[in-house]
């Protein structure tokens, strides 16, 4: 079970949004590379990064900050936000990313995602962000007609490395992961699922140690790590012992 610390990038800074609203951003660090190094020093083994501006723009906006992170840390980094074509994917993987996360394009052009997953095995993940069970796209600004499980099933057997599932209604408000829908998705697909959106407390970490939660690959934590609601060393020790 992997605990992924999150760095969300807006205008070159580490922020956390409330309910995916770009106008409700709290800045936690204006040096993303230093924040990444801090997470690595705390013992985390994998970093989750999102280019929030890029998710809206459809192309990399915070590329310089991501480049700085990649030059600073040794642990693997996965990146989502604004990655919309094979050229984007190749460029980022060539720079040393361990994994790219494809969200909007997974809805708009699933064939491209499947092609990428075959071309770069183990390095392409799908980001499924949902509002009331329906998939949201374009930086969460639009809601599609697709359900979460419908979208996941499109990529069954396609070689996708993981699904990062975010419940937008829980994101950034410390309300706790939507465990019911996350576990339902994990049981409905053979693709490893990573929970995101709302990881709030050590109680959530305790849940992740239970046998029935081992169907998940891991979970992503942002605000609760930044404000100390989750003690990183204690959380990592519990998960490693599970």
PDB file of N, CA, C and O in Angstrom, residues 27-106:
ATOM      1  N   UNK A  27      -1.995  28.448  -0.576  1.00  0.00           N
ATOM      2  CA  UNK A  27      -0.585  28.229  -0.902  1.00  0.00           C
ATOM      3  C   UNK A  27       0.119  27.641   0.318  1.00  0.00           C
ATOM      4  O   UNK A  27       0.070  28.200   1.406  1.00  0.00           O
ATOM      5  N   UNK A  28       0.784  26.488   0.129  1.00  0.00           N
ATOM      6  CA  UNK A  28       1.512  25.847   1.214  1.00  0.00           C
ATOM      7  C   UNK A  28       3.022  25.991   1.080  1.00  0.00           C
ATOM      8  O   UNK A  28       3.751  25.879   2.060  1.00  0.00           O
ATOM      9  N   UNK A  29       3.494  26.193  -0.143  1.00  0.00           N
ATOM     10  CA  UNK A  29       4.936  26.349  -0.346  1.00  0.00           C
ATOM     11  C   UNK A  29       5.157  27.011  -1.696  1.00  0.00           C
ATOM     12  O   UNK A  29       4.529  26.618  -2.684  1.00  0.00           O
ATOM     13  N   UNK A  30       6.030  28.015  -1.738  1.00  0.00           N
ATOM     14  CA  UNK A  30       6.307  28.645  -3.033  1.00  0.00           C
ATOM     15  C   UNK A  30       7.547  28.062  -3.706  1.00  0.00           C
ATOM     16  O   UNK A  30       8.002  28.573  -4.721  1.00  0.00           O
ATOM     17  N   UNK A  31       8.058  26.959  -3.149  1.00  0.00           N
ATOM     18  CA  UNK A  31       9.210  26.263  -3.733  1.00  0.00           C
ATOM     19  C   UNK A  31       8.873  24.782  -3.884  1.00  0.00           C
ATOM     20  O   UNK A  31       9.131  23.981  -2.980  1.00  0.00           O
ATOM     21  N   UNK A  32       8.255  24.387  -5.007  1.00  0.00           N
ATOM     22  CA  UNK A  32       7.827  23.006  -5.177  1.00  0.00           C
ATOM     23  C   UNK A  32       8.961  21.987  -5.053  1.00  0.00           C
ATOM     24  O   UNK A  32       8.763  20.897  -4.503  1.00  0.00           O
ATOM     25  N   UNK A  33      10.150  22.316  -5.554  1.00  0.00           N
ATOM     26  CA  UNK A  33      11.273  21.370  -5.472  1.00  0.00           C
ATOM     27  C   UNK A  33      11.668  21.124  -4.023  1.00  0.00           C
ATOM     28  O   UNK A  33      11.968  19.993  -3.625  1.00  0.00           O
ATOM     29  N   UNK A  34      11.665  22.176  -3.217  1.00  0.00           N
ATOM     30  CA  UNK A  34      11.982  22.019  -1.794  1.00  0.00           C
ATOM     31  C   UNK A  34      10.923  21.173  -1.098  1.00  0.00           C
ATOM     32  O   UNK A  34      11.237  20.357  -0.219  1.00  0.00           O
ATOM     33  N   UNK A  35       9.665  21.370  -1.492  1.00  0.00           N
ATOM     34  CA  UNK A  35       8.595  20.560  -0.900  1.00  0.00           C
ATOM     35  C   UNK A  35       8.761  19.090  -1.275  1.00  0.00           C
ATOM     36  O   UNK A  35       8.577  18.195  -0.446  1.00  0.00           O
ATOM     37  N   UNK A  36       9.122  18.843  -2.522  1.00  0.00           N
ATOM     38  CA  UNK A  36       9.350  17.472  -2.968  1.00  0.00           C
ATOM     39  C   UNK A  36      10.496  16.831  -2.191  1.00  0.00           C
ATOM     40  O   UNK A  36      10.405  15.665  -1.767  1.00  0.00           O
ATOM     41  N   UNK A  37      11.563  17.584  -1.989  1.00  0.00           N
ATOM     42  CA  UNK A  37      12.695  17.064  -1.229  1.00  0.00           C
ATOM     43  C   UNK A  37      12.290  16.747   0.208  1.00  0.00           C
ATOM     44  O   UNK A  37      12.701  15.735   0.778  1.00  0.00           O
ATOM     45  N   UNK A  38      11.459  17.597   0.784  1.00  0.00           N
ATOM     46  CA  UNK A  38      10.980  17.356   2.142  1.00  0.00           C
ATOM     47  C   UNK A  38      10.201  16.053   2.223  1.00  0.00           C
ATOM     48  O   UNK A  38      10.389  15.263   3.155  1.00  0.00           O
ATOM     49  N   UNK A  39       9.340  15.804   1.241  1.00  0.00           N
ATOM     50  CA  UNK A  39       8.587  14.551   1.231  1.00  0.00           C
ATOM     51  C   UNK A  39       9.523  13.351   1.089  1.00  0.00           C
ATOM     52  O   UNK A  39       9.331  12.319   1.743  1.00  0.00           O
ATOM     53  N   UNK A  40      10.530  13.471   0.240  1.00  0.00           N
ATOM     54  CA  UNK A  40      11.490  12.375   0.072  1.00  0.00           C
ATOM     55  C   UNK A  40      12.240  12.131   1.381  1.00  0.00           C
ATOM     56  O   UNK A  40      12.423  10.976   1.796  1.00  0.00           O
ATOM     57  N   UNK A  41      12.639  13.205   2.054  1.00  0.00           N
ATOM     58  CA  UNK A  41      13.360  13.079   3.324  1.00  0.00           C
ATOM     59  C   UNK A  41      12.499  12.444   4.409  1.00  0.00           C
ATOM     60  O   UNK A  41      13.021  11.811   5.333  1.00  0.00           O
ATOM     61  N   UNK A  42      11.177  12.622   4.312  1.00  0.00           N
ATOM     62  CA  UNK A  42      10.275  12.041   5.316  1.00  0.00           C
ATOM     63  C   UNK A  42      10.080  10.535   5.127  1.00  0.00           C
ATOM     64  O   UNK A  42       9.475   9.877   5.969  1.00  0.00           O
ATOM     65  N   UNK A  43      10.578  10.018   4.006  1.00  0.00           N
ATOM     66  CA  UNK A  43      10.508   8.576   3.791  1.00  0.00           C
ATOM     67  C   UNK A  43       9.491   8.116   2.765  1.00  0.00           C
ATOM     68  O   UNK A  43       9.318   6.910   2.565  1.00  0.00           O
ATOM     69  N   UNK A  44       8.800   9.049   2.122  1.00  0.00           N
ATOM     70  CA  UNK A  44       7.864   8.652   1.069  1.00  0.00           C
ATOM     71  C   UNK A  44       8.629   8.051  -0.099  1.00  0.00           C
ATOM     72  O   UNK A  44       9.783   8.408  -0.360  1.00  0.00           O
ATOM     73  N   UNK A  45       7.973   7.139  -0.813  1.00  0.00           N
ATOM     74  CA  UNK A  45       8.644   6.398  -1.874  1.00  0.00           C
ATOM     75  C   UNK A  45       8.138   6.748  -3.266  1.00  0.00           C
ATOM     76  O   UNK A  45       8.656   6.244  -4.265  1.00  0.00           O
ATOM     77  N   UNK A  46       7.141   7.634  -3.353  1.00  0.00           N
ATOM     78  CA  UNK A  46       6.554   7.981  -4.654  1.00  0.00           C
ATOM     79  C   UNK A  46       5.867   9.331  -4.496  1.00  0.00           C
ATOM     80  O   UNK A  46       5.266   9.595  -3.460  1.00  0.00           O
ATOM     81  N   UNK A  47       5.952  10.188  -5.514  1.00  0.00           N
ATOM     82  CA  UNK A  47       5.359  11.530  -5.448  1.00  0.00           C
ATOM     83  C   UNK A  47       4.301  11.708  -6.534  1.00  0.00           C
ATOM     84  O   UNK A  47       4.499  11.332  -7.684  1.00  0.00           O
ATOM     85  N   UNK A  48       3.188  12.310  -6.134  1.00  0.00           N
ATOM     86  CA  UNK A  48       2.085  12.616  -7.044  1.00  0.00           C
ATOM     87  C   UNK A  48       2.059  14.116  -7.299  1.00  0.00           C
ATOM     88  O   UNK A  48       1.987  14.910  -6.357  1.00  0.00           O
ATOM     89  N   UNK A  49       2.133  14.521  -8.575  1.00  0.00           N
ATOM     90  CA  UNK A  49       2.157  15.941  -8.934  1.00  0.00           C
ATOM     91  C   UNK A  49       1.049  16.228  -9.950  1.00  0.00           C
ATOM     92  O   UNK A  49       0.825  15.433 -10.871  1.00  0.00           O
ATOM     93  N   UNK A  50       0.371  17.355  -9.766  1.00  0.00           N
ATOM     94  CA  UNK A  50      -0.657  17.790 -10.716  1.00  0.00           C
ATOM     95  C   UNK A  50      -0.368  19.223 -11.142  1.00  0.00           C
ATOM     96  O   UNK A  50      -0.153  20.099 -10.306  1.00  0.00           O
ATOM     97  N   UNK A  51      -0.368  19.447 -12.450  1.00  0.00           N
ATOM     98  CA  UNK A  51      -0.262  20.788 -13.018  1.00  0.00           C
ATOM     99  C   UNK A  51      -1.695  21.313 -13.170  1.00  0.00           C
ATOM    100  O   UNK A  51      -2.372  21.028 -14.153  1.00  0.00           O
ATOM    101  N   UNK A  52      -2.161  22.053 -12.172  1.00  0.00           N
ATOM    102  CA  UNK A  52      -3.553  22.505 -12.177  1.00  0.00           C
ATOM    103  C   UNK A  52      -3.830  23.459 -13.332  1.00  0.00           C
ATOM    104  O   UNK A  52      -4.849  23.337 -14.028  1.00  0.00           O
ATOM    105  N   UNK A  53      -2.930  24.419 -13.555  1.00  0.00           N
ATOM    106  CA  UNK A  53      -3.110  25.324 -14.689  1.00  0.00           C
ATOM    107  C   UNK A  53      -3.131  24.549 -15.998  1.00  0.00           C
ATOM    108  O   UNK A  53      -3.926  24.833 -16.900  1.00  0.00           O
ATOM    109  N   UNK A  54      -2.260  23.545 -16.085  1.00  0.00           N
ATOM    110  CA  UNK A  54      -2.184  22.740 -17.290  1.00  0.00           C
ATOM    111  C   UNK A  54      -3.457  21.967 -17.567  1.00  0.00           C
ATOM    112  O   UNK A  54      -3.849  21.780 -18.728  1.00  0.00           O
ATOM    113  N   UNK A  55      -4.138  21.525 -16.506  1.00  0.00           N
ATOM    114  CA  UNK A  55      -5.388  20.781 -16.677  1.00  0.00           C
ATOM    115  C   UNK A  55      -6.441  21.629 -17.364  1.00  0.00           C
ATOM    116  O   UNK A  55      -7.233  21.136 -18.164  1.00  0.00           O
ATOM    117  N   UNK A  56      -6.451  22.930 -17.067  1.00  0.00           N
ATOM    118  CA  UNK A  56      -7.393  23.836 -17.721  1.00  0.00           C
ATOM    119  C   UNK A  56      -6.917  24.238 -19.106  1.00  0.00           C
ATOM    120  O   UNK A  56      -7.715  24.365 -20.036  1.00  0.00           O
ATOM    121  N   UNK A  57      -5.612  24.441 -19.255  1.00  0.00           N
ATOM    122  CA  UNK A  57      -5.057  24.940 -20.521  1.00  0.00           C
ATOM    123  C   UNK A  57      -4.915  23.848 -21.575  1.00  0.00           C
ATOM    124  O   UNK A  57      -4.823  24.142 -22.772  1.00  0.00           O
ATOM    125  N   UNK A  58      -4.857  22.580 -21.155  1.00  0.00           N
ATOM    126  CA  UNK A  58      -4.673  21.497 -22.105  1.00  0.00           C
ATOM    127  C   UNK A  58      -3.239  21.323 -22.553  1.00  0.00           C
ATOM    128  O   UNK A  58      -2.960  20.657 -23.544  1.00  0.00           O
ATOM    129  N   UNK A  59      -2.314  21.932 -21.813  1.00  0.00           N
ATOM    130  CA  UNK A  59      -0.889  21.793 -22.102  1.00  0.00           C
ATOM    131  C   UNK A  59      -0.112  22.156 -20.838  1.00  0.00           C
ATOM    132  O   UNK A  59      -0.665  22.739 -19.906  1.00  0.00           O
ATOM    133  N   UNK A  60       1.162  21.802 -20.806  1.00  0.00           N
ATOM    134  CA  UNK A  60       1.979  22.092 -19.636  1.00  0.00           C
ATOM    135  C   UNK A  60       2.071  23.590 -19.384  1.00  0.00           C
ATOM    136  O   UNK A  60       2.348  24.369 -20.291  1.00  0.00           O
ATOM    137  N   UNK A  61       1.814  24.001 -18.133  1.00  0.00           N
ATOM    138  CA  UNK A  61       1.955  25.397 -17.730  1.00  0.00           C
ATOM    139  C   UNK A  61       3.021  25.531 -16.639  1.00  0.00           C
ATOM    140  O   UNK A  61       3.802  26.475 -16.636  1.00  0.00           O
ATOM    141  N   UNK A  62       3.066  24.553 -15.749  1.00  0.00           N
ATOM    142  CA  UNK A  62       4.027  24.581 -14.644  1.00  0.00           C
ATOM    143  C   UNK A  62       5.215  23.660 -14.908  1.00  0.00           C
ATOM    144  O   UNK A  62       5.774  23.060 -13.992  1.00  0.00           O
ATOM    145  N   UNK A  63       5.610  23.567 -16.189  1.00  0.00           N
ATOM    146  CA  UNK A  63       6.696  22.671 -16.569  1.00  0.00           C
ATOM    147  C   UNK A  63       8.006  22.974 -15.870  1.00  0.00           C
ATOM    148  O   UNK A  63       8.750  22.056 -15.498  1.00  0.00           O
ATOM    149  N   UNK A  64       8.304  24.243 -15.658  1.00  0.00           N
ATOM    150  CA  UNK A  64       9.564  24.602 -15.002  1.00  0.00           C
ATOM    151  C   UNK A  64       9.601  24.075 -13.570  1.00  0.00           C
ATOM    152  O   UNK A  64      10.647  23.589 -13.107  1.00  0.00           O
ATOM    153  N   UNK A  65       8.470  24.137 -12.887  1.00  0.00           N
ATOM    154  CA  UNK A  65       8.410  23.627 -11.511  1.00  0.00           C
ATOM    155  C   UNK A  65       8.573  22.107 -11.490  1.00  0.00           C
ATOM    156  O   UNK A  65       9.255  21.557 -10.619  1.00  0.00           O
ATOM    157  N   UNK A  66       7.963  21.437 -12.450  1.00  0.00           N
ATOM    158  CA  UNK A  66       8.107  19.973 -12.522  1.00  0.00           C
ATOM    159  C   UNK A  66       9.549  19.600 -12.847  1.00  0.00           C
ATOM    160  O   UNK A  66      10.117  18.666 -12.255  1.00  0.00           O
ATOM    161  N   UNK A  67      10.150  20.316 -13.780  1.00  0.00           N
ATOM    162  CA  UNK A  67      11.560  20.077 -14.116  1.00  0.00           C
ATOM    163  C   UNK A  67      12.438  20.206 -12.870  1.00  0.00           C
ATOM    164  O   UNK A  67      13.338  19.377 -12.636  1.00  0.00           O
ATOM    165  N   UNK A  68      12.181  21.233 -12.075  1.00  0.00           N
ATOM    166  CA  UNK A  68      12.969  21.453 -10.858  1.00  0.00           C
ATOM    167  C   UNK A  68      12.790  20.309  -9.871  1.00  0.00           C
ATOM    168  O   UNK A  68      13.750  19.866  -9.223  1.00  0.00           O
ATOM    169  N   UNK A  69      11.571  19.801  -9.764  1.00  0.00           N
ATOM    170  CA  UNK A  69      11.309  18.653  -8.885  1.00  0.00           C
ATOM    171  C   UNK A  69      12.107  17.442  -9.356  1.00  0.00           C
ATOM    172  O   UNK A  69      12.769  16.770  -8.560  1.00  0.00           O
ATOM    173  N   UNK A  70      12.046  17.165 -10.656  1.00  0.00           N
ATOM    174  CA  UNK A  70      12.727  15.983 -11.197  1.00  0.00           C
ATOM    175  C   UNK A  70      14.242  16.066 -11.012  1.00  0.00           C
ATOM    176  O   UNK A  70      14.904  15.036 -10.848  1.00  0.00           O
ATOM    177  N   UNK A  71      14.783  17.266 -11.027  1.00  0.00           N
ATOM    178  CA  UNK A  71      16.223  17.437 -10.840  1.00  0.00           C
ATOM    179  C   UNK A  71      16.638  17.352  -9.368  1.00  0.00           C
ATOM    180  O   UNK A  71      17.821  17.164  -9.062  1.00  0.00           O
ATOM    181  N   UNK A  72      15.658  17.478  -8.470  1.00  0.00           N
ATOM    182  CA  UNK A  72      15.955  17.567  -7.039  1.00  0.00           C
ATOM    183  C   UNK A  72      15.823  16.239  -6.307  1.00  0.00           C
ATOM    184  O   UNK A  72      16.565  15.974  -5.347  1.00  0.00           O
ATOM    185  N   UNK A  73      14.877  15.399  -6.742  1.00  0.00           N
ATOM    186  CA  UNK A  73      14.583  14.166  -5.992  1.00  0.00           C
ATOM    187  C   UNK A  73      14.949  12.929  -6.797  1.00  0.00           C
ATOM    188  O   UNK A  73      15.087  12.974  -8.017  1.00  0.00           O
ATOM    189  N   UNK A  74      15.084  11.830  -6.062  1.00  0.00           N
ATOM    190  CA  UNK A  74      15.422  10.556  -6.696  1.00  0.00           C
ATOM    191  C   UNK A  74      14.225   9.616  -6.748  1.00  0.00           C
ATOM    192  O   UNK A  74      14.218   8.678  -7.539  1.00  0.00           O
ATOM    193  N   UNK A  75      13.242   9.807  -5.866  1.00  0.00           N
ATOM    194  CA  UNK A  75      12.116   8.872  -5.869  1.00  0.00           C
ATOM    195  C   UNK A  75      11.223   9.124  -7.086  1.00  0.00           C
ATOM    196  O   UNK A  75      11.231  10.200  -7.686  1.00  0.00           O
ATOM    197  N   UNK A  76      10.468   8.098  -7.527  1.00  0.00           N
ATOM    198  CA  UNK A  76       9.661   8.231  -8.739  1.00  0.00           C
ATOM    199  C   UNK A  76       8.554   9.268  -8.584  1.00  0.00           C
ATOM    200  O   UNK A  76       7.992   9.453  -7.497  1.00  0.00           O
ATOM    201  N   UNK A  77       8.251   9.932  -9.703  1.00  0.00           N
ATOM    202  CA  UNK A  77       7.247  10.988  -9.731  1.00  0.00           C
ATOM    203  C   UNK A  77       6.222  10.675 -10.813  1.00  0.00           C
ATOM    204  O   UNK A  77       6.580  10.316 -11.939  1.00  0.00           O
ATOM    205  N   UNK A  78       4.937  10.812 -10.469  1.00  0.00           N
ATOM    206  CA  UNK A  78       3.882  10.717 -11.474  1.00  0.00           C
ATOM    207  C   UNK A  78       3.238  12.089 -11.629  1.00  0.00           C
ATOM    208  O   UNK A  78       3.107  12.848 -10.668  1.00  0.00           O
ATOM    209  N   UNK A  79       2.845  12.424 -12.874  1.00  0.00           N
ATOM    210  CA  UNK A  79       2.343  13.757 -13.185  1.00  0.00           C
ATOM    211  C   UNK A  79       1.068  13.695 -13.999  1.00  0.00           C
ATOM    212  O   UNK A  79       0.968  12.948 -14.971  1.00  0.00           O
ATOM    213  N   UNK A  80       0.096  14.519 -13.606  1.00  0.00           N
ATOM    214  CA  UNK A  80      -1.115  14.702 -14.386  1.00  0.00           C
ATOM    215  C   UNK A  80      -1.385  16.179 -14.589  1.00  0.00           C
ATOM    216  O   UNK A  80      -0.831  17.033 -13.900  1.00  0.00           O
ATOM    217  N   UNK A  81      -2.258  16.482 -15.568  1.00  0.00           N
ATOM    218  CA  UNK A  81      -2.649  17.860 -15.812  1.00  0.00           C
ATOM    219  C   UNK A  81      -2.127  18.391 -17.127  1.00  0.00           C
ATOM    220  O   UNK A  81      -0.951  18.716 -17.243  1.00  0.00           O
ATOM    221  N   UNK A  82      -2.992  18.427 -18.139  1.00  0.00           N
ATOM    222  CA  UNK A  82      -2.616  19.019 -19.419  1.00  0.00           C
ATOM    223  C   UNK A  82      -1.855  18.113 -20.354  1.00  0.00           C
ATOM    224  O   UNK A  82      -1.324  18.569 -21.374  1.00  0.00           O
ATOM    225  N   UNK A  83      -1.772  16.832 -20.051  1.00  0.00           N
ATOM    226  CA  UNK A  83      -1.068  15.886 -20.926  1.00  0.00           C
ATOM    227  C   UNK A  83      -2.106  15.294 -21.869  1.00  0.00           C
ATOM    228  O   UNK A  83      -2.917  14.465 -21.466  1.00  0.00           O
ATOM    229  N   UNK A  84      -2.078  15.724 -23.138  1.00  0.00           N
ATOM    230  CA  UNK A  84      -3.193  15.422 -24.028  1.00  0.00           C
ATOM    231  C   UNK A  84      -2.815  14.697 -25.314  1.00  0.00           C
ATOM    232  O   UNK A  84      -3.690  14.412 -26.121  1.00  0.00           O
ATOM    233  N   UNK A  85      -1.533  14.435 -25.560  1.00  0.00           N
ATOM    234  CA  UNK A  85      -1.176  13.736 -26.797  1.00  0.00           C
ATOM    235  C   UNK A  85       0.106  12.932 -26.595  1.00  0.00           C
ATOM    236  O   UNK A  85       0.765  13.027 -25.548  1.00  0.00           O
ATOM    237  N   UNK A  86       0.446  12.119 -27.597  1.00  0.00           N
ATOM    238  CA  UNK A  86       1.615  11.235 -27.488  1.00  0.00           C
ATOM    239  C   UNK A  86       2.907  12.030 -27.358  1.00  0.00           C
ATOM    240  O   UNK A  86       3.842  11.612 -26.675  1.00  0.00           O
ATOM    241  N   UNK A  87       2.962  13.193 -27.994  1.00  0.00           N
ATOM    242  CA  UNK A  87       4.151  14.039 -27.893  1.00  0.00           C
ATOM    243  C   UNK A  87       4.377  14.525 -26.465  1.00  0.00           C
ATOM    244  O   UNK A  87       5.513  14.515 -25.964  1.00  0.00           O
ATOM    245  N   UNK A  88       3.281  14.958 -25.807  1.00  0.00           N
ATOM    246  CA  UNK A  88       3.370  15.370 -24.398  1.00  0.00           C
ATOM    247  C   UNK A  88       3.891  14.220 -23.533  1.00  0.00           C
ATOM    248  O   UNK A  88       4.772  14.405 -22.681  1.00  0.00           O
ATOM    249  N   UNK A  89       3.315  13.039 -23.759  1.00  0.00           N
ATOM    250  CA  UNK A  89       3.687  11.876 -22.942  1.00  0.00           C
ATOM    251  C   UNK A  89       5.173  11.555 -23.119  1.00  0.00           C
ATOM    252  O   UNK A  89       5.905  11.397 -22.142  1.00  0.00           O
ATOM    253  N   UNK A  90       5.595  11.456 -24.368  1.00  0.00           N
ATOM    254  CA  UNK A  90       6.984  11.103 -24.647  1.00  0.00           C
ATOM    255  C   UNK A  90       7.950  12.123 -24.050  1.00  0.00           C
ATOM    256  O   UNK A  90       8.981  11.760 -23.463  1.00  0.00           O
ATOM    257  N   UNK A  91       7.621  13.404 -24.200  1.00  0.00           N
ATOM    258  CA  UNK A  91       8.502  14.459 -23.691  1.00  0.00           C
ATOM    259  C   UNK A  91       8.679  14.334 -22.182  1.00  0.00           C
ATOM    260  O   UNK A  91       9.805  14.462 -21.669  1.00  0.00           O
ATOM    261  N   UNK A  92       7.588  14.093 -21.463  1.00  0.00           N
ATOM    262  CA  UNK A  92       7.692  13.994 -20.007  1.00  0.00           C
ATOM    263  C   UNK A  92       8.426  12.724 -19.565  1.00  0.00           C
ATOM    264  O   UNK A  92       9.248  12.757 -18.642  1.00  0.00           O
ATOM    265  N   UNK A  93       8.149  11.619 -20.217  1.00  0.00           N
ATOM    266  CA  UNK A  93       8.849  10.384 -19.841  1.00  0.00           C
ATOM    267  C   UNK A  93      10.336  10.496 -20.128  1.00  0.00           C
ATOM    268  O   UNK A  93      11.168   9.999 -19.362  1.00  0.00           O
ATOM    269  N   UNK A  94      10.679  11.177 -21.215  1.00  0.00           N
ATOM    270  CA  UNK A  94      12.092  11.389 -21.539  1.00  0.00           C
ATOM    271  C   UNK A  94      12.788  12.249 -20.481  1.00  0.00           C
ATOM    272  O   UNK A  94      14.008  12.146 -20.293  1.00  0.00           O
ATOM    273  N   UNK A  95      12.030  13.095 -19.806  1.00  0.00           N
ATOM    274  CA  UNK A  95      12.608  13.945 -18.763  1.00  0.00           C
ATOM    275  C   UNK A  95      12.790  13.209 -17.441  1.00  0.00           C
ATOM    276  O   UNK A  95      13.376  13.755 -16.501  1.00  0.00           O
ATOM    277  N   UNK A  96      12.259  12.005 -17.363  1.00  0.00           N
ATOM    278  CA  UNK A  96      12.478  11.219 -16.155  1.00  0.00           C
ATOM    279  C   UNK A  96      11.262  10.939 -15.306  1.00  0.00           C
ATOM    280  O   UNK A  96      11.382  10.359 -14.217  1.00  0.00           O
ATOM    281  N   UNK A  97      10.082  11.335 -15.766  1.00  0.00           N
ATOM    282  CA  UNK A  97       8.879  10.962 -15.024  1.00  0.00           C
ATOM    283  C   UNK A  97       8.726   9.450 -15.004  1.00  0.00           C
ATOM    284  O   UNK A  97       9.005   8.774 -15.998  1.00  0.00           O
ATOM    285  N   UNK A  98       8.261   8.932 -13.879  1.00  0.00           N
ATOM    286  CA  UNK A  98       8.011   7.494 -13.790  1.00  0.00           C
ATOM    287  C   UNK A  98       6.687   7.132 -14.461  1.00  0.00           C
ATOM    288  O   UNK A  98       6.535   6.053 -15.036  1.00  0.00           O
ATOM    289  N   UNK A  99       5.725   8.071 -14.383  1.00  0.00           N
ATOM    290  CA  UNK A  99       4.386   7.750 -14.881  1.00  0.00           C
ATOM    291  C   UNK A  99       3.641   9.037 -15.223  1.00  0.00           C
ATOM    292  O   UNK A  99       3.735  10.026 -14.503  1.00  0.00           O
ATOM    293  N   UNK A 100       2.919   9.025 -16.344  1.00  0.00           N
ATOM    294  CA  UNK A 100       2.032  10.136 -16.683  1.00  0.00           C
ATOM    295  C   UNK A 100       0.604   9.719 -16.362  1.00  0.00           C
ATOM    296  O   UNK A 100       0.251   8.538 -16.443  1.00  0.00           O
ATOM    297  N   UNK A 101      -0.221  10.712 -16.006  1.00  0.00           N
ATOM    298  CA  UNK A 101      -1.617  10.464 -15.695  1.00  0.00           C
ATOM    299  C   UNK A 101      -2.467  11.167 -16.743  1.00  0.00           C
ATOM    300  O   UNK A 101      -2.364  12.389 -16.926  1.00  0.00           O
ATOM    301  N   UNK A 102      -3.297  10.400 -17.435  1.00  0.00           N
ATOM    302  CA  UNK A 102      -4.148  10.941 -18.496  1.00  0.00           C
ATOM    303  C   UNK A 102      -5.587  10.984 -17.999  1.00  0.00           C
ATOM    304  O   UNK A 102      -6.141   9.952 -17.605  1.00  0.00           O
ATOM    305  N   UNK A 103      -6.176  12.178 -18.005  1.00  0.00           N
ATOM    306  CA  UNK A 103      -7.523  12.350 -17.485  1.00  0.00           C
ATOM    307  C   UNK A 103      -8.517  12.702 -18.564  1.00  0.00           C
ATOM    308  O   UNK A 103      -9.245  11.839 -19.072  1.00  0.00           O
ATOM    309  N   UNK A 104      -8.534  13.966 -18.969  1.00  0.00           N
ATOM    310  CA  UNK A 104      -9.487  14.418 -19.982  1.00  0.00           C
ATOM    311  C   UNK A 104      -9.379  13.599 -21.265  1.00  0.00           C
ATOM    312  O   UNK A 104     -10.393  13.191 -21.856  1.00  0.00           O
ATOM    313  N   UNK A 105      -8.152  13.312 -21.698  1.00  0.00           N
ATOM    314  CA  UNK A 105      -7.965  12.581 -22.950  1.00  0.00           C
ATOM    315  C   UNK A 105      -8.476  11.141 -22.846  1.00  0.00           C
ATOM    316  O   UNK A 105      -8.832  10.518 -23.862  1.00  0.00           O
ATOM    317  N   UNK A 106      -8.554  10.607 -21.628  1.00  0.00           N
ATOM    318  CA  UNK A 106      -9.097   9.255 -21.451  1.00  0.00           C
ATOM    319  C   UNK A 106     -10.576   9.205 -21.806  1.00  0.00           C
ATOM    320  O   UNK A 106     -11.092   8.168 -22.239  1.00  0.00           O
TER     321      UNK A 106
END
